[in-house]
Amino acid sequence: MFGARCLLRALRSCTSAPCPRHKPSARLSVRDALGARSTNGERVKVQGWIRSVRSQKEVLFLHINDGSSLESLQVVADSSFDSRELAFGSSVEVQGQLVKSPSKKQNVELKAEKIEIVGNCDAKDSGFVHIHTPIITSNDCEGAGELFQVEPSSKIKVPEENFFNVPAFLTVSGQLHLEVMSGAFTQVFTFGPTFRAENSQSRRHLAEFYMVEAEISFVESLQDLMQVMEGLFKTATMMVLSNCTEDVELCHKFIAPGQKDRLEHMLKNNFLIISYTEAVEILKQASQNFTFTPEWGVDLHTEHEKYLVKHCGNIPVFVINYPLALKPFYMRDNEDGPQHTVAAVDLLVPGVGELFGGSLREERYHFLEQRLARSGLTEAYQWYLDLRRFGSVPHGGFGMGFERYLQCILGIDNIKDVIPFPRFTHSCVL
Amino acid sequence: MFGARCLLRALRSCTSAPCPRHKPSARLSVRDALGARSTNGERVKVQGWIRSVRSQKEVLFLHINDGSSLESLQVVADSSFDSRELAFGSSVEVQGQLVKSPSKKQNVELKAEKIEIVGNCDAKDSGFVHIHTPIITSNDCEGAGELFQVEPSSKIKVPEENFFNVPAFLTVSGQLHLEVMSGAFTQVFTFGPTFRAENSQSRRHLAEFYMVEAEISFVESLQDLMQVMEGLFKTATMMVLSNCTEDVELCHKFIAPGQKDRLEHMLKNNFLIISYTEAVEILKQASQNFTFTPEWGVDLHTEHEKYLVKHCGNIPVFVINYPLALKPFYMRDNEDGPQHTVAAVDLLVPGVGELFGGSLREERYHFLEQRLARSGLTEAYQWYLDLRRFGSVPHGGFGMGFERYLQCILGIDNIKDVIPFPRFTHSCVL
């Protein structure tokens, strides 16, 4: 229930990450400050980002985090401090006295004597426009065929064979519609339900699930795209942790002990990057026996994804440049060989496996035309090809499974436990 | 694109509307202040609600509105004012000098000397929890039968006849699911796509459209429900007008001249209330010839709705207490007669007709049991009946068509022009 808005807000702000100035003088990390035994009013300096601001008549409470701990340090300032720039996401340097907190929620708090804004954070400037992409569509984005078809129920009489004149399906992704809109708004996102008619009983599949999808014009490298993905994951998670502390702690305490440390580990490390080709090599050299033998040109299975994450020290890992033959027509050709790849990227995370999928899109008319022709899709995707004829730009985007995201941060094993009304094969209760 | 978030924020805040203190001393309305010819620095007092706050290093800009005008008055305050309580929705009394504005955006602005908070507005306290109600459902909420059925497309083979074991449909409303959740969270809302397989080519119907739906426990009268509905409409509209001024002005200027005045008229008047029975009497006495003859016990048609709104001076009007026989099983029996009604409410607005529909829900076990039995739905809705067996409370809710709302405030004649990818009979483009 709590995650959606935080996630959207984070997506809007994640491109405007503040740029901290590093000072040579000694300072205390948030972790060290929180763990301080003696609080004889010693003067300290803490640097970090503001995770929440709560103002009362005479006093201002800030929570500061610097990534050294999942917990934030409470800063107490009197009302003489100008609170306007002390906004969520701003980076600050706080000097003051570390004192025993009168509240039971924390042992210590920092009584501010000086607060310096290092980098402002105006979340309004990130410029992602929220688009409602349609649920019913005549496209099949992935070409995967795992579609639900939509027809008026047998009770209704419509003169024509199809209500919409053409076969209509439930959307598997808003990507193609976002690509239309990114051609006008530059940076767009959608957050809504998507559907797969997968006959699966797994712990990470639903027939109806939510995706955050983003599409960004004028992006020319996977590197830029991965920066937004990592930023979204980390910013959203920090926001959830600071705004929904009690909900998260409940899950960590009763369902997933140890999850707090695992999450902290993910947040404080830079995500890793390996190529698909490297990934296959790692899997081939693994001592573990897999049910599906890893081989170049074959899709990674869940068991492979989980092994790769473990191999990377349980830090989320981007796998990039997948075989062209495995991926849909719209992914950008890397023009390499003999192992021909496209500029695709998946983010694998501990416990869940694939969390994000994305790619640069093929913006070059003739490349796309040939790919469509080879798949026999030229006629159906003429409108999509037209987007490359009129003002085409390099662009790319990604989607993140929202329920898998909740599984990942909360440590919930079964995806059916993070959605109020789960839909899957053989089950559509209420 | 702009409306969704504003609307959600408004819904969250509309129950915590501030309570202004009225002062006997003379004051200037926002309209009068904006229209002031001479600005020789005279001292004035303006009372109203804060519609936006923008803070810069040395100066703070507030926009104040009191309902006397669609435009807000710009208040300029220096940074010595404590901006923490000057938040969106707070009511304030500002004293200062009315001066010529250096900006081209407005003629005058108010240079604040004193700002007094009359009523705080902490939008976090309103307590509506956002629920993702499912898109695929085995319910038919309205019992209307205008449903889309969902099946895996013919390409996929599933051993059983139905993918979900039961017939599955696209949701026509999240209401029943919200009723489940309101039994735990008290006040809940959803904002998402809903579907009707209506074979309609009208200017106010879509096969896929968005609804804001709310459900509130412990509500015992339609009066309370109507207050939330009116508050949502007015607060959301004021937020859209102040946050998306340029977008709205574009529509008003090029598509709907005169719409600005019509909207102002709606916002500054209290919405009216008539009963269904009174509405039928008004229609019977009308000099206008209707295509459908108005009669007690028959549904109101669009032509009737539009006449009623005109008859009410183009002020939005709530029509309450509809014939029991016209309405679904879950609406609360008024136990009147011989013209037997239920506690239902529709809000009719100029240009569009029906915008909101709502009701008190039948919370009494035996009443509901009999209604279900009469409709032959007892078995299918056993779970719903169970909600009345365990901790039942008086409750009610409503839904507002989001695209119709946009039509209403922007003055757009055809609903297909307020959604990026419209779906309707014979059309599902992209």
PDB file of N, CA and C in Angstrom, chain A residues 1 5 12 55-56 60 79 83-84 129-130 132 134-139 145 147-153 156 160 163-165 177 193 198 208 210 383 421 423-424 426-428 430, chain B residues 1 5 12 55-56 79 83-84 130 132 134-139 145-153 156 160 163-165 177 193 195 198-199 208 210 383 421 423-424 426-428 430:
ATOM      1  N   MET A   1       0.811  -1.210   0.000  1.00  0.00           N
ATOM      2  CA  MET A   1       0.000   0.000   0.000  1.00  0.00           C
ATOM      3  C   MET A   1       0.852   1.271   0.000  1.00  0.00           C
ATOM      4  N   ARG A   5       3.453   5.814  -4.190  1.00  0.00           N
ATOM      5  CA  ARG A   5       3.717   7.243  -4.265  1.00  0.00           C
ATOM      6  C   ARG A   5       5.191   7.563  -4.049  1.00  0.00           C
ATOM      7  N   ARG A  12      10.701  10.834 -10.026  1.00  0.00           N
ATOM      8  CA  ARG A  12      10.740  12.236 -10.428  1.00  0.00           C
ATOM      9  C   ARG A  12      12.010  12.921  -9.947  1.00  0.00           C
ATOM     10  N   SER A  55       8.433  19.907  10.921  1.00  0.00           N
ATOM     11  CA  SER A  55       8.601  21.179  11.615  1.00  0.00           C
ATOM     12  C   SER A  55       7.489  21.380  12.622  1.00  0.00           C
ATOM     13  N   GLN A  56       7.872  21.804  13.818  1.00  0.00           N
ATOM     14  CA  GLN A  56       6.907  22.199  14.829  1.00  0.00           C
ATOM     15  C   GLN A  56       7.132  23.670  15.122  1.00  0.00           C
ATOM     16  N   LEU A  60      12.634  22.162  14.743  1.00  0.00           N
ATOM     17  CA  LEU A  60      12.655  21.527  13.426  1.00  0.00           C
ATOM     18  C   LEU A  60      13.386  20.190  13.571  1.00  0.00           C
ATOM     19  N   SER A  79      13.935  27.044  15.672  1.00  0.00           N
ATOM     20  CA  SER A  79      13.199  27.599  14.541  1.00  0.00           C
ATOM     21  C   SER A  79      13.925  28.755  13.853  1.00  0.00           C
ATOM     22  N   SER A  83      14.075  26.972   7.132  1.00  0.00           N
ATOM     23  CA  SER A  83      13.749  25.589   6.757  1.00  0.00           C
ATOM     24  C   SER A  83      13.461  25.430   5.271  1.00  0.00           C
ATOM     25  N   ARG A  84      13.453  26.547   4.540  1.00  0.00           N
ATOM     26  CA  ARG A  84      12.992  26.427   3.153  1.00  0.00           C
ATOM     27  C   ARG A  84      13.895  25.576   2.288  1.00  0.00           C
ATOM     28  N   VAL A 129       7.276  13.106 -17.034  1.00  0.00           N
ATOM     29  CA  VAL A 129       5.829  13.315 -17.148  1.00  0.00           C
ATOM     30  C   VAL A 129       5.115  11.970 -17.005  1.00  0.00           C
ATOM     31  N   HIS A 130       4.112  11.949 -16.133  1.00  0.00           N
ATOM     32  CA  HIS A 130       3.359  10.717 -15.887  1.00  0.00           C
ATOM     33  C   HIS A 130       2.311  10.509 -16.987  1.00  0.00           C
ATOM     34  N   HIS A 132      -0.696   7.969 -18.644  1.00  0.00           N
ATOM     35  CA  HIS A 132      -1.531   6.780 -18.502  1.00  0.00           C
ATOM     36  C   HIS A 132      -1.501   6.005 -19.820  1.00  0.00           C
ATOM     37  N   PRO A 134      -2.464   2.815 -22.161  1.00  0.00           N
ATOM     38  CA  PRO A 134      -3.718   2.057 -22.127  1.00  0.00           C
ATOM     39  C   PRO A 134      -3.554   0.620 -21.632  1.00  0.00           C
ATOM     40  N   ILE A 135      -4.619   0.078 -21.074  1.00  0.00           N
ATOM     41  CA  ILE A 135      -4.628  -1.316 -20.619  1.00  0.00           C
ATOM     42  C   ILE A 135      -4.996  -2.233 -21.786  1.00  0.00           C
ATOM     43  N   ILE A 136      -6.001  -1.822 -22.545  1.00  0.00           N
ATOM     44  CA  ILE A 136      -6.404  -2.613 -23.717  1.00  0.00           C
ATOM     45  C   ILE A 136      -5.617  -2.104 -24.916  1.00  0.00           C
ATOM     46  N   THR A 137      -5.002  -3.031 -25.643  1.00  0.00           N
ATOM     47  CA  THR A 137      -4.152  -2.619 -26.766  1.00  0.00           C
ATOM     48  C   THR A 137      -4.260  -3.618 -27.907  1.00  0.00           C
ATOM     49  N   SER A 138      -3.978  -3.153 -29.101  1.00  0.00           N
ATOM     50  CA  SER A 138      -3.912  -4.079 -30.232  1.00  0.00           C
ATOM     51  C   SER A 138      -2.466  -4.486 -30.535  1.00  0.00           C
ATOM     52  N   ASN A 139      -1.512  -4.003 -29.743  1.00  0.00           N
ATOM     53  CA  ASN A 139      -0.108  -4.408 -29.886  1.00  0.00           C
ATOM     54  C   ASN A 139       0.216  -5.641 -29.063  1.00  0.00           C
ATOM     55  N   GLY A 145       3.713 -13.610 -27.006  1.00  0.00           N
ATOM     56  CA  GLY A 145       2.515 -14.428 -27.167  1.00  0.00           C
ATOM     57  C   GLY A 145       1.798 -14.798 -25.894  1.00  0.00           C
ATOM     58  N   LEU A 147      -0.434 -13.596 -23.971  1.00  0.00           N
ATOM     59  CA  LEU A 147      -1.393 -12.501 -23.909  1.00  0.00           C
ATOM     60  C   LEU A 147      -2.757 -12.958 -23.412  1.00  0.00           C
ATOM     61  N   PHE A 148      -3.433 -12.052 -22.708  1.00  0.00           N
ATOM     62  CA  PHE A 148      -4.860 -12.228 -22.463  1.00  0.00           C
ATOM     63  C   PHE A 148      -5.619 -11.483 -23.556  1.00  0.00           C
ATOM     64  N   GLN A 149      -6.614 -12.147 -24.127  1.00  0.00           N
ATOM     65  CA  GLN A 149      -7.451 -11.492 -25.113  1.00  0.00           C
ATOM     66  C   GLN A 149      -8.709 -10.956 -24.437  1.00  0.00           C
ATOM     67  N   VAL A 150      -9.240  -9.846 -24.967  1.00  0.00           N
ATOM     68  CA  VAL A 150     -10.395  -9.180 -24.373  1.00  0.00           C
ATOM     69  C   VAL A 150     -11.553  -9.201 -25.362  1.00  0.00           C
ATOM     70  N   GLU A 151     -12.691  -9.689 -24.907  1.00  0.00           N
ATOM     71  CA  GLU A 151     -13.907  -9.700 -25.721  1.00  0.00           C
ATOM     72  C   GLU A 151     -15.089  -9.346 -24.835  1.00  0.00           C
ATOM     73  N   PRO A 152     -16.114  -8.703 -25.383  1.00  0.00           N
ATOM     74  CA  PRO A 152     -17.312  -8.514 -24.563  1.00  0.00           C
ATOM     75  C   PRO A 152     -17.820  -9.883 -24.112  1.00  0.00           C
ATOM     76  N   SER A 153     -18.323  -9.944 -22.887  1.00  0.00           N
ATOM     77  CA  SER A 153     -18.763 -11.242 -22.378  1.00  0.00           C
ATOM     78  C   SER A 153     -19.952 -11.723 -23.198  1.00  0.00           C
ATOM     79  N   ILE A 156     -23.404 -10.005 -24.053  1.00  0.00           N
ATOM     80  CA  ILE A 156     -23.612  -8.796 -24.860  1.00  0.00           C
ATOM     81  C   ILE A 156     -23.553  -9.127 -26.346  1.00  0.00           C
ATOM     82  N   GLU A 160     -20.533  -6.651 -34.945  1.00  0.00           N
ATOM     83  CA  GLU A 160     -19.309  -7.137 -35.580  1.00  0.00           C
ATOM     84  C   GLU A 160     -18.699  -8.296 -34.777  1.00  0.00           C
ATOM     85  N   PHE A 163     -15.339  -6.396 -30.849  1.00  0.00           N
ATOM     86  CA  PHE A 163     -15.839  -5.128 -30.310  1.00  0.00           C
ATOM     87  C   PHE A 163     -15.027  -3.965 -30.874  1.00  0.00           C
ATOM     88  N   PHE A 164     -13.719  -4.150 -30.945  1.00  0.00           N
ATOM     89  CA  PHE A 164     -12.836  -3.067 -31.407  1.00  0.00           C
ATOM     90  C   PHE A 164     -12.467  -3.198 -32.895  1.00  0.00           C
ATOM     91  N   ASN A 165     -13.152  -4.085 -33.595  1.00  0.00           N
ATOM     92  CA  ASN A 165     -12.865  -4.395 -35.008  1.00  0.00           C
ATOM     93  C   ASN A 165     -11.572  -5.200 -35.198  1.00  0.00           C
ATOM     94  N   HIS A 177       3.838   2.731 -26.164  1.00  0.00           N
ATOM     95  CA  HIS A 177       3.064   3.969 -25.993  1.00  0.00           C
ATOM     96  C   HIS A 177       3.920   5.063 -25.361  1.00  0.00           C
ATOM     97  N   PRO A 193      -0.999  -1.385 -14.021  1.00  0.00           N
ATOM     98  CA  PRO A 193      -1.056  -2.837 -14.131  1.00  0.00           C
ATOM     99  C   PRO A 193      -0.675  -3.348 -15.519  1.00  0.00           C
ATOM    100  N   GLU A 198       0.819 -16.256 -18.268  1.00  0.00           N
ATOM    101  CA  GLU A 198       1.796 -17.321 -18.069  1.00  0.00           C
ATOM    102  C   GLU A 198       1.218 -18.407 -17.176  1.00  0.00           C
ATOM    103  N   GLU A 208      -1.423 -10.634 -13.089  1.00  0.00           N
ATOM    104  CA  GLU A 208      -1.655  -9.175 -13.070  1.00  0.00           C
ATOM    105  C   GLU A 208      -0.664  -8.561 -12.093  1.00  0.00           C
ATOM    106  N   TYR A 210       2.120  -4.879 -11.300  1.00  0.00           N
ATOM    107  CA  TYR A 210       2.360  -3.469 -11.598  1.00  0.00           C
ATOM    108  C   TYR A 210       3.793  -3.249 -12.069  1.00  0.00           C
ATOM    109  N   TRP A 383       3.195   2.171 -37.813  1.00  0.00           N
ATOM    110  CA  TRP A 383       3.139   3.400 -36.991  1.00  0.00           C
ATOM    111  C   TRP A 383       4.404   3.556 -36.159  1.00  0.00           C
ATOM    112  N   PHE A 421      -4.826  -8.390  -3.917  1.00  0.00           N
ATOM    113  CA  PHE A 421      -5.694  -9.363  -4.581  1.00  0.00           C
ATOM    114  C   PHE A 421      -4.912 -10.061  -5.692  1.00  0.00           C
ATOM    115  N   ARG A 423      -3.608 -12.396  -8.636  1.00  0.00           N
ATOM    116  CA  ARG A 423      -4.211 -13.166  -9.720  1.00  0.00           C
ATOM    117  C   ARG A 423      -3.146 -14.042 -10.354  1.00  0.00           C
ATOM    118  N   PHE A 424      -3.420 -15.354 -10.431  1.00  0.00           N
ATOM    119  CA  PHE A 424      -2.485 -16.289 -11.059  1.00  0.00           C
ATOM    120  C   PHE A 424      -3.268 -17.492 -11.555  1.00  0.00           C
ATOM    121  N   HIS A 426      -5.392 -20.470 -12.172  1.00  0.00           N
ATOM    122  CA  HIS A 426      -6.358 -21.169 -11.320  1.00  0.00           C
ATOM    123  C   HIS A 426      -6.887 -20.308 -10.171  1.00  0.00           C
ATOM    124  N   SER A 427      -6.560 -19.011 -10.129  1.00  0.00           N
ATOM    125  CA  SER A 427      -7.022 -18.232  -8.982  1.00  0.00           C
ATOM    126  C   SER A 427      -7.339 -16.784  -9.337  1.00  0.00           C
ATOM    127  N   CYS A 428      -8.591 -16.402  -9.082  1.00  0.00           N
ATOM    128  CA  CYS A 428      -9.019 -15.015  -9.261  1.00  0.00           C
ATOM    129  C   CYS A 428     -10.090 -14.771  -8.202  1.00  0.00           C
ATOM    130  N   LEU A 430     -12.439 -13.074  -5.553  1.00  0.00           N
ATOM    131  CA  LEU A 430     -13.222 -11.820  -5.477  1.00  0.00           C
ATOM    132  C   LEU A 430     -13.249 -11.128  -6.831  1.00  0.00           C
TER     133      LEU A 430
ATOM    134  N   MET B   1      -2.577  14.651 -18.542  1.00  0.00           N
ATOM    135  CA  MET B   1      -1.318  14.287 -17.918  1.00  0.00           C
ATOM    136  C   MET B   1      -1.156  14.901 -16.520  1.00  0.00           C
ATOM    137  N   ARG B   5      -2.090  13.375 -10.138  1.00  0.00           N
ATOM    138  CA  ARG B   5      -1.477  13.568  -8.843  1.00  0.00           C
ATOM    139  C   ARG B   5      -2.171  14.622  -8.003  1.00  0.00           C
ATOM    140  N   ARG B  12      -6.639  13.273  -0.601  1.00  0.00           N
ATOM    141  CA  ARG B  12      -6.019  13.063   0.689  1.00  0.00           C
ATOM    142  C   ARG B  12      -6.276  14.221   1.646  1.00  0.00           C
ATOM    143  N   SER B  55       9.510  29.432  -2.542  1.00  0.00           N
ATOM    144  CA  SER B  55      10.455  30.174  -1.706  1.00  0.00           C
ATOM    145  C   SER B  55      11.775  30.341  -2.418  1.00  0.00           C
ATOM    146  N   GLN B  56      12.276  31.562  -2.386  1.00  0.00           N
ATOM    147  CA  GLN B  56      13.609  31.830  -2.892  1.00  0.00           C
ATOM    148  C   GLN B  56      14.457  32.286  -1.720  1.00  0.00           C
ATOM    149  N   SER B  79      12.100  36.950   3.848  1.00  0.00           N
ATOM    150  CA  SER B  79      12.433  35.634   4.392  1.00  0.00           C
ATOM    151  C   SER B  79      12.324  35.566   5.914  1.00  0.00           C
ATOM    152  N   SER B  83       8.222  30.092   7.109  1.00  0.00           N
ATOM    153  CA  SER B  83       7.452  29.492   6.007  1.00  0.00           C
ATOM    154  C   SER B  83       6.905  28.111   6.328  1.00  0.00           C
ATOM    155  N   ARG B  84       7.240  27.620   7.509  1.00  0.00           N
ATOM    156  CA  ARG B  84       6.895  26.218   7.763  1.00  0.00           C
ATOM    157  C   ARG B  84       5.385  25.975   7.816  1.00  0.00           C
ATOM    158  N   HIS B 130      -4.265   4.590  -0.180  1.00  0.00           N
ATOM    159  CA  HIS B 130      -4.364   4.260  -1.603  1.00  0.00           C
ATOM    160  C   HIS B 130      -4.271   2.740  -1.787  1.00  0.00           C
ATOM    161  N   HIS B 132      -4.473  -0.537  -4.502  1.00  0.00           N
ATOM    162  CA  HIS B 132      -4.551  -1.018  -5.882  1.00  0.00           C
ATOM    163  C   HIS B 132      -5.609  -2.107  -5.958  1.00  0.00           C
ATOM    164  N   PRO B 134      -7.901  -4.786  -8.017  1.00  0.00           N
ATOM    165  CA  PRO B 134      -7.471  -5.555  -9.191  1.00  0.00           C
ATOM    166  C   PRO B 134      -8.225  -5.166 -10.469  1.00  0.00           C
ATOM    167  N   ILE B 135      -7.582  -5.383 -11.604  1.00  0.00           N
ATOM    168  CA  ILE B 135      -8.199  -5.127 -12.912  1.00  0.00           C
ATOM    169  C   ILE B 135      -9.009  -6.351 -13.339  1.00  0.00           C
ATOM    170  N   ILE B 136      -8.416  -7.517 -13.152  1.00  0.00           N
ATOM    171  CA  ILE B 136      -9.126  -8.755 -13.495  1.00  0.00           C
ATOM    172  C   ILE B 136      -9.888  -9.225 -12.268  1.00  0.00           C
ATOM    173  N   THR B 137     -11.166  -9.522 -12.441  1.00  0.00           N
ATOM    174  CA  THR B 137     -11.992  -9.884 -11.303  1.00  0.00           C
ATOM    175  C   THR B 137     -13.017 -10.942 -11.697  1.00  0.00           C
ATOM    176  N   SER B 138     -13.467 -11.701 -10.712  1.00  0.00           N
ATOM    177  CA  SER B 138     -14.555 -12.637 -10.980  1.00  0.00           C
ATOM    178  C   SER B 138     -15.900 -12.046 -10.548  1.00  0.00           C
ATOM    179  N   ASN B 139     -15.907 -10.798 -10.061  1.00  0.00           N
ATOM    180  CA  ASN B 139     -17.163 -10.120  -9.701  1.00  0.00           C
ATOM    181  C   ASN B 139     -17.747  -9.366 -10.887  1.00  0.00           C
ATOM    182  N   GLY B 145     -23.910  -6.226 -16.563  1.00  0.00           N
ATOM    183  CA  GLY B 145     -23.652  -7.128 -17.679  1.00  0.00           C
ATOM    184  C   GLY B 145     -22.823  -6.552 -18.808  1.00  0.00           C
ATOM    185  N   GLU B 146     -22.391  -5.279 -18.694  1.00  0.00           N
ATOM    186  CA  GLU B 146     -21.594  -4.706 -19.785  1.00  0.00           C
ATOM    187  C   GLU B 146     -20.109  -4.961 -19.544  1.00  0.00           C
ATOM    188  N   LEU B 147     -19.760  -6.235 -19.598  1.00  0.00           N
ATOM    189  CA  LEU B 147     -18.432  -6.666 -19.163  1.00  0.00           C
ATOM    190  C   LEU B 147     -17.569  -7.115 -20.322  1.00  0.00           C
ATOM    191  N   PHE B 148     -16.249  -6.877 -20.180  1.00  0.00           N
ATOM    192  CA  PHE B 148     -15.288  -7.542 -21.055  1.00  0.00           C
ATOM    193  C   PHE B 148     -14.822  -8.808 -20.358  1.00  0.00           C
ATOM    194  N   GLN B 149     -14.787  -9.897 -21.112  1.00  0.00           N
ATOM    195  CA  GLN B 149     -14.278 -11.143 -20.552  1.00  0.00           C
ATOM    196  C   GLN B 149     -12.806 -11.309 -20.944  1.00  0.00           C
ATOM    197  N   VAL B 150     -12.056 -11.962 -20.070  1.00  0.00           N
ATOM    198  CA  VAL B 150     -10.613 -12.122 -20.280  1.00  0.00           C
ATOM    199  C   VAL B 150     -10.281 -13.599 -20.418  1.00  0.00           C
ATOM    200  N   GLU B 151      -9.600 -13.946 -21.509  1.00  0.00           N
ATOM    201  CA  GLU B 151      -9.163 -15.322 -21.739  1.00  0.00           C
ATOM    202  C   GLU B 151      -7.758 -15.282 -22.325  1.00  0.00           C
ATOM    203  N   PRO B 152      -6.936 -16.274 -22.032  1.00  0.00           N
ATOM    204  CA  PRO B 152      -5.655 -16.309 -22.734  1.00  0.00           C
ATOM    205  C   PRO B 152      -5.909 -16.339 -24.239  1.00  0.00           C
ATOM    206  N   SER B 153      -5.051 -15.660 -25.000  1.00  0.00           N
ATOM    207  CA  SER B 153      -5.291 -15.610 -26.441  1.00  0.00           C
ATOM    208  C   SER B 153      -5.151 -17.005 -27.025  1.00  0.00           C
ATOM    209  N   ILE B 156      -2.162 -19.559 -26.884  1.00  0.00           N
ATOM    210  CA  ILE B 156      -1.664 -20.239 -25.696  1.00  0.00           C
ATOM    211  C   ILE B 156      -2.539 -21.427 -25.345  1.00  0.00           C
ATOM    212  N   GLU B 160      -6.889 -26.375 -18.598  1.00  0.00           N
ATOM    213  CA  GLU B 160      -8.272 -26.188 -18.178  1.00  0.00           C
ATOM    214  C   GLU B 160      -9.021 -25.281 -19.141  1.00  0.00           C
ATOM    215  N   PHE B 163      -8.513 -20.028 -17.665  1.00  0.00           N
ATOM    216  CA  PHE B 163      -7.186 -19.800 -17.092  1.00  0.00           C
ATOM    217  C   PHE B 163      -7.278 -19.695 -15.575  1.00  0.00           C
ATOM    218  N   PHE B 164      -8.322 -18.988 -15.098  1.00  0.00           N
ATOM    219  CA  PHE B 164      -8.474 -18.761 -13.656  1.00  0.00           C
ATOM    220  C   PHE B 164      -9.444 -19.764 -13.005  1.00  0.00           C
ATOM    221  N   ASN B 165      -9.825 -20.788 -13.744  1.00  0.00           N
ATOM    222  CA  ASN B 165     -10.816 -21.780 -13.302  1.00  0.00           C
ATOM    223  C   ASN B 165     -12.246 -21.236 -13.318  1.00  0.00           C
ATOM    224  N   HIS B 177     -13.964  -4.258  -3.720  1.00  0.00           N
ATOM    225  CA  HIS B 177     -12.649  -4.492  -3.132  1.00  0.00           C
ATOM    226  C   HIS B 177     -12.297  -3.398  -2.119  1.00  0.00           C
ATOM    227  N   PRO B 193      -7.754   2.315 -13.994  1.00  0.00           N
ATOM    228  CA  PRO B 193      -8.623   2.084 -15.136  1.00  0.00           C
ATOM    229  C   PRO B 193      -9.796   1.163 -14.821  1.00  0.00           C
ATOM    230  N   PHE B 195     -13.572  -0.510 -16.938  1.00  0.00           N
ATOM    231  CA  PHE B 195     -13.923  -0.911 -18.302  1.00  0.00           C
ATOM    232  C   PHE B 195     -15.417  -1.148 -18.453  1.00  0.00           C
ATOM    233  N   GLU B 198     -19.661  -1.103 -23.454  1.00  0.00           N
ATOM    234  CA  GLU B 198     -20.855  -0.442 -23.968  1.00  0.00           C
ATOM    235  C   GLU B 198     -20.708  -0.160 -25.452  1.00  0.00           C
ATOM    236  N   ASN B 199     -21.719  -0.524 -26.208  1.00  0.00           N
ATOM    237  CA  ASN B 199     -21.686  -0.269 -27.636  1.00  0.00           C
ATOM    238  C   ASN B 199     -22.179   1.159 -27.878  1.00  0.00           C
ATOM    239  N   GLU B 208     -12.523   2.145 -21.980  1.00  0.00           N
ATOM    240  CA  GLU B 208     -11.490   2.129 -20.925  1.00  0.00           C
ATOM    241  C   GLU B 208     -11.363   3.543 -20.370  1.00  0.00           C
ATOM    242  N   TYR B 210     -10.719   6.081 -16.506  1.00  0.00           N
ATOM    243  CA  TYR B 210     -10.169   6.095 -15.147  1.00  0.00           C
ATOM    244  C   TYR B 210     -11.205   6.577 -14.145  1.00  0.00           C
ATOM    245  N   TRP B 383     -19.061 -14.030   0.199  1.00  0.00           N
ATOM    246  CA  TRP B 383     -17.936 -13.321   0.835  1.00  0.00           C
ATOM    247  C   TRP B 383     -18.317 -11.892   1.196  1.00  0.00           C
ATOM    248  N   PHE B 421      -4.830   7.660 -25.314  1.00  0.00           N
ATOM    249  CA  PHE B 421      -5.110   6.543 -26.211  1.00  0.00           C
ATOM    250  C   PHE B 421      -6.548   6.068 -25.999  1.00  0.00           C
ATOM    251  N   ARG B 423     -10.107   4.297 -26.138  1.00  0.00           N
ATOM    252  CA  ARG B 423     -10.639   3.008 -26.595  1.00  0.00           C
ATOM    253  C   ARG B 423     -12.152   3.071 -26.576  1.00  0.00           C
ATOM    254  N   PHE B 424     -12.784   2.738 -27.720  1.00  0.00           N
ATOM    255  CA  PHE B 424     -14.248   2.726 -27.804  1.00  0.00           C
ATOM    256  C   PHE B 424     -14.644   1.771 -28.923  1.00  0.00           C
ATOM    257  N   HIS B 426     -15.252  -0.176 -32.027  1.00  0.00           N
ATOM    258  CA  HIS B 426     -14.608  -0.123 -33.344  1.00  0.00           C
ATOM    259  C   HIS B 426     -13.239   0.551 -33.339  1.00  0.00           C
ATOM    260  N   SER B 427     -12.692   0.869 -32.184  1.00  0.00           N
ATOM    261  CA  SER B 427     -11.408   1.571 -32.207  1.00  0.00           C
ATOM    262  C   SER B 427     -10.502   1.196 -31.041  1.00  0.00           C
ATOM    263  N   CYS B 428      -9.316   0.704 -31.380  1.00  0.00           N
ATOM    264  CA  CYS B 428      -8.280   0.396 -30.378  1.00  0.00           C
ATOM    265  C   CYS B 428      -6.951   0.627 -31.071  1.00  0.00           C
ATOM    266  N   LEU B 430      -3.209   1.497 -31.803  1.00  0.00           N
ATOM    267  CA  LEU B 430      -1.903   1.197 -31.182  1.00  0.00           C
ATOM    268  C   LEU B 430      -2.079   0.155 -30.072  1.00  0.00           C
TER     269      LEU B 430
END
